[in-house]
Tab-separated table of C-alpha atoms in Angstrom:
chain	number	residue	atom	x	y	z
A	1	ILE	CA	11.475	19.361	8.468
A	2	LEU	CA	7.935	17.920	9.179
A	3	ASN	CA	8.149	15.559	12.242
A	4	VAL	CA	5.821	12.623	12.359
A	5	GLU	CA	5.828	10.510	15.697
A	6	GLN	CA	4.377	6.949	16.195
A	7	SER	CA	3.783	5.243	19.487
A	8	PRO	CA	4.451	2.793	20.882
A	9	GLN	CA	7.582	1.603	19.081
A	10	SER	CA	6.612	-2.072	19.280
A	11	LEU	CA	3.707	-3.921	20.582
A	12	HIS	CA	3.249	-7.621	21.693
A	13	VAL	CA	-0.391	-8.858	21.809
A	14	GLN	CA	-2.159	-12.255	22.104
A	15	GLU	CA	-4.336	-13.510	19.335
A	16	GLY	CA	-7.826	-11.912	19.754
A	17	ASP	CA	-6.776	-8.853	21.551
A	18	SER	CA	-7.730	-5.696	20.319
A	19	THR	CA	-5.053	-2.947	20.011
A	20	ASN	CA	-4.284	0.612	18.907
A	21	PHE	CA	-1.457	2.756	17.929
A	22	THR	CA	-0.980	6.498	17.602
A	23	CYS	CA	0.512	8.895	14.899
A	24	SER	CA	1.176	12.572	15.740
A	25	PHE	CA	1.924	15.159	13.125
A	26	PRO	CA	2.114	18.923	12.848
A	27	SER	CA	-1.443	20.370	12.376
A	28	SER	CA	-0.152	23.188	10.379
A	29	ASN	CA	-0.233	23.017	6.496
A	30	PHE	CA	-1.952	19.694	6.677
A	31	TYR	CA	-2.725	17.734	3.361
A	32	ALA	CA	-3.125	14.087	4.196
A	33	LEU	CA	-2.350	11.277	6.665
A	34	HIS	CA	-1.344	7.984	5.051
A	35	TRP	CA	-1.255	4.536	6.983
A	36	TYR	CA	0.785	1.611	5.561
A	37	ARG	CA	1.360	-2.032	6.722
A	38	TRP	CA	4.748	-3.352	6.037
A	39	GLU	CA	5.293	-6.979	6.576
A	40	THR	CA	8.648	-8.752	6.689
A	41	ALA	CA	10.204	-9.674	3.335
A	42	LYS	CA	7.284	-7.698	1.393
A	43	SER	CA	6.905	-4.174	0.428
A	44	PRO	CA	4.912	-1.537	2.421
A	45	GLU	CA	1.098	-1.785	1.421
A	46	ALA	CA	-1.228	1.224	1.619
A	47	LEU	CA	-3.940	0.908	4.275
A	48	PHE	CA	-5.727	4.417	4.454
A	49	VAL	CA	-5.241	7.795	3.063
A	50	MET	CA	-7.225	10.438	5.119
A	51	THR	CA	-7.607	14.147	4.433
A	52	LEU	CA	-10.456	15.626	6.438
A	53	ASN	CA	-10.713	16.277	10.086
A	54	GLY	CA	-12.860	13.679	11.699
A	55	ASP	CA	-12.244	11.097	8.867
A	56	GLU	CA	-12.877	7.601	9.860
A	57	LYS	CA	-11.868	4.598	7.479
A	58	LYS	CA	-12.235	0.915	7.954
A	59	LYS	CA	-10.898	-2.069	6.136
A	60	GLY	CA	-11.960	-5.364	7.572
A	61	ARG	CA	-10.823	-5.446	11.348
A	62	ILE	CA	-8.615	-2.519	10.952
A	63	SER	CA	-9.868	1.077	11.342
A	64	ALA	CA	-8.340	4.524	11.463
A	65	THR	CA	-9.352	8.086	12.746
A	66	LEU	CA	-8.061	11.486	12.020
A	67	ASN	CA	-7.945	14.734	14.002
A	68	THR	CA	-6.100	17.358	11.871
A	69	LYS	CA	-6.836	20.164	14.672
A	70	GLU	CA	-4.995	18.513	17.154
A	71	GLY	CA	-2.729	16.517	14.873
A	72	TYR	CA	-3.079	12.859	15.670
A	73	SER	CA	-4.539	9.853	14.081
A	74	TYR	CA	-5.199	6.425	15.702
A	75	LEU	CA	-5.145	2.958	14.100
A	76	TYR	CA	-7.248	0.242	15.615
A	77	ILE	CA	-7.031	-3.490	14.970
A	78	LYS	CA	-9.928	-5.455	16.293
A	79	GLY	CA	-9.544	-8.971	17.404
A	80	SER	CA	-5.738	-9.267	16.238
A	81	GLN	CA	-4.578	-12.315	14.248
A	82	PRO	CA	-1.065	-13.430	13.587
A	83	GLU	CA	-1.174	-12.391	10.120
A	84	ASP	CA	-1.608	-8.940	11.391
A	85	SER	CA	1.984	-9.009	12.765
A	86	ALA	CA	3.773	-6.245	10.630
A	87	THR	CA	5.139	-2.685	11.189
A	88	TYR	CA	2.566	-0.109	10.640
A	89	LEU	CA	3.652	3.203	9.304
A	90	CYS	CA	2.046	6.611	9.180
A	91	ALA	CA	3.106	9.389	6.988
A	92	SER	CA	2.158	12.861	6.307
A	93	GLY	CA	3.588	15.705	4.340
A	94	GLY	CA	3.328	18.146	1.330
A	95	SER	CA	1.042	18.685	-1.355
A	96	GLN	CA	3.185	16.871	-3.898
A	97	GLY	CA	2.934	13.618	-2.154
A	98	ASN	CA	6.291	14.122	-0.716
A	99	LEU	CA	5.564	12.151	2.698
A	100	ILE	CA	7.531	12.152	5.694
A	101	PHE	CA	7.228	8.857	7.525
A	102	GLY	CA	7.267	8.069	11.264
A	103	LYS	CA	9.486	5.235	12.572
A	104	GLY	CA	6.625	2.702	12.847
A	105	THR	CA	4.947	0.659	15.252
A	106	LYS	CA	6.058	-3.007	15.169
A	107	LEU	CA	3.101	-5.290	16.038
A	108	SER	CA	3.640	-9.037	17.103
A	109	VAL	CA	0.594	-11.157	17.577
A	110	LYS	CA	1.188	-14.398	19.412
A	111	PRO	CA	-1.259	-17.404	18.572
B	1	ASP	CA	0.135	-7.725	-13.051
B	2	GLY	CA	1.090	-4.138	-12.672
B	3	GLY	CA	3.722	-3.038	-10.151
B	4	ILE	CA	6.933	-1.647	-9.425
B	5	THR	CA	10.114	-3.394	-10.104
B	6	GLN	CA	13.532	-2.646	-8.321
B	7	SER	CA	16.638	-4.204	-9.262
B	8	PRO	CA	18.863	-5.752	-7.975
B	9	LYS	CA	17.615	-6.917	-4.605
B	10	TYR	CA	21.106	-6.802	-3.172
B	11	LEU	CA	24.132	-4.672	-4.456
B	12	PHE	CA	27.642	-4.708	-3.287
B	13	ARG	CA	30.037	-1.852	-4.064
B	14	LYS	CA	33.479	-0.554	-3.285
B	15	GLU	CA	33.690	2.835	-1.569
B	16	GLY	CA	34.282	5.484	-4.095
B	17	GLN	CA	32.287	4.031	-6.921
B	18	ASN	CA	28.930	5.467	-8.305
B	19	VAL	CA	26.195	2.925	-8.399
B	20	THR	CA	22.637	3.087	-9.995
B	21	LEU	CA	19.712	1.495	-8.636
B	22	SER	CA	16.833	0.664	-11.184
B	23	CYS	CA	13.085	1.401	-10.594
B	24	GLU	CA	10.623	0.620	-13.203
B	25	GLN	CA	6.783	0.830	-12.902
B	26	ASN	CA	4.098	-0.349	-15.395
B	27	LEU	CA	1.136	1.198	-13.268
B	28	ASN	CA	0.926	4.329	-15.503
B	29	HIS	CA	1.651	6.491	-12.519
B	30	ASP	CA	2.766	9.949	-12.931
B	31	ALA	CA	4.705	10.430	-9.762
B	32	MET	CA	7.727	8.360	-8.507
B	33	TYR	CA	9.864	8.725	-5.259
B	34	TRP	CA	12.873	7.365	-3.808
B	35	TYR	CA	13.056	6.470	-0.041
B	36	ARG	CA	15.904	5.231	2.245
B	37	GLN	CA	15.564	3.208	5.331
B	38	ASP	CA	18.190	3.073	7.941
B	39	PRO	CA	17.948	0.845	11.257
B	40	GLY	CA	15.902	2.744	13.745
B	41	GLN	CA	14.784	5.517	11.499
B	42	GLY	CA	11.559	6.120	9.379
B	43	LEU	CA	11.852	6.160	5.666
B	44	ARG	CA	13.368	9.301	4.473
B	45	LEU	CA	12.705	10.992	1.145
B	46	ILE	CA	15.612	11.306	-1.236
B	47	TYR	CA	14.144	12.556	-4.535
B	48	TYR	CA	10.697	12.573	-5.982
B	49	SER	CA	9.349	13.259	-9.632
B	50	GLN	CA	5.923	14.399	-10.437
B	51	ILE	CA	6.173	14.340	-14.300
B	52	VAL	CA	8.583	13.301	-16.794
B	53	ASN	CA	11.865	15.425	-17.157
B	54	ASP	CA	11.188	17.067	-13.820
B	55	PHE	CA	12.062	16.069	-10.283
B	56	GLN	CA	12.747	17.907	-6.895
B	57	LYS	CA	15.211	17.177	-3.903
B	58	GLY	CA	13.681	15.460	-0.852
B	59	ASP	CA	15.072	15.829	2.694
B	60	ILE	CA	18.373	13.874	2.049
B	61	ALA	CA	19.170	14.413	-1.462
B	62	GLU	CA	22.987	15.269	-1.005
B	63	GLY	CA	25.306	12.544	-2.722
B	64	TYR	CA	22.579	11.265	-5.011
B	65	SER	CA	21.161	11.954	-8.450
B	66	VAL	CA	18.059	10.774	-10.411
B	67	SER	CA	16.800	11.103	-13.842
B	68	ARG	CA	13.057	10.810	-15.220
B	69	GLU	CA	13.416	10.471	-18.986
B	70	LYS	CA	10.676	8.178	-19.142
B	71	LYS	CA	7.403	7.965	-17.277
B	72	GLU	CA	7.979	4.258	-16.210
B	73	SER	CA	11.592	4.590	-15.041
B	74	PHE	CA	13.135	6.609	-12.120
B	75	PRO	CA	16.729	5.477	-11.638
B	76	LEU	CA	18.651	6.605	-8.672
B	77	THR	CA	22.537	7.091	-8.653
B	78	VAL	CA	24.387	6.964	-5.482
B	79	THR	CA	27.598	8.868	-5.842
B	80	SER	CA	30.869	8.706	-4.139
B	81	ALA	CA	29.811	12.010	-2.438
B	82	GLN	CA	27.244	10.214	-0.361
B	83	LYS	CA	28.858	9.632	3.040
B	84	ASN	CA	26.927	6.716	4.347
B	85	PRO	CA	25.492	4.979	1.268
B	86	THR	CA	24.834	1.598	2.914
B	87	ALA	CA	21.105	1.413	3.377
B	88	PHE	CA	17.944	-0.163	2.138
B	89	TYR	CA	16.423	1.897	-0.887
B	90	LEU	CA	12.744	1.966	-1.663
B	91	CYS	CA	11.215	3.212	-4.838
B	92	ALA	CA	7.403	4.144	-4.917
B	93	SER	CA	4.834	5.650	-7.230
B	94	SER	CA	1.512	7.255	-7.160
B	95	LEU	CA	-1.055	7.893	-9.529
B	96	ARG	CA	-1.190	11.589	-9.588
B	97	GLY	CA	1.749	13.990	-9.947
B	98	SER	CA	0.336	17.497	-8.937
B	99	SER	CA	-1.844	17.447	-6.016
B	100	SER	CA	-0.813	13.702	-5.153
B	101	TYR	CA	-1.058	14.033	-1.595
B	102	ASN	CA	-4.046	11.879	-1.464
B	103	SER	CA	-2.874	9.203	-3.611
B	104	PRO	CA	-1.491	6.194	-1.866
B	105	LEU	CA	2.003	5.099	-2.632
B	106	HIS	CA	2.827	1.812	-4.232
B	107	PHE	CA	6.217	0.482	-3.216
B	108	GLY	CA	8.709	-1.763	-4.908
B	109	ASN	CA	10.434	-4.578	-2.977
B	110	GLY	CA	13.629	-2.413	-2.361
B	111	THR	CA	17.166	-2.892	-3.041
B	112	ARG	CA	19.774	-3.307	-0.069
B	113	LEU	CA	23.144	-1.595	-0.976
B	114	THR	CA	26.208	-2.399	0.970
B	115	VAL	CA	29.372	-0.369	0.286
B	116	THR	CA	32.677	-1.447	1.703
């Protein structure tokens, strides 16, 4: 079974801090890397889907990079806000969208 | 508004009973998925379907069954053979069936199943 690892497991930052987390995945038979944000009492929401080595994607203050050769992706949040508090999931997997998820990084942003 | 509806939100069953979790989508998506979440674990794939009348086992299919008779619906049955059925179950869909690896998943709000 494909193994997707995320670090750190949890993170506490102050409002205004910038932060980043890591997702590592097997680099062989790579198809795509997904990032999701999962807020408490809501359903996971897609942030990015990346497929090409060197991909960089940005949505507002959140950005992500992808290195398929070495099997890692970084998610960056610039100037964290309390509303960024959530669990961030990454996933990779097969050609049919059958994704394997990491355990997530739980981010808490204090005002 | 288009979306995925899972019902019920909470479900309680006695051990030994089969139970069916509902998942309906009106997004016109081809592919649908069932995931399970347990404390301290990532989402684990139970079953997925790329097209009507076809589905494949995920990583933890034992003790579960599904059907895909309509594009909009992908119900999951938790059978009495599932040894640890108490968990949070998430249904998802994505636009494309084949080659759907680059289509983002859209998730429902989940069903929390408790079996005693």
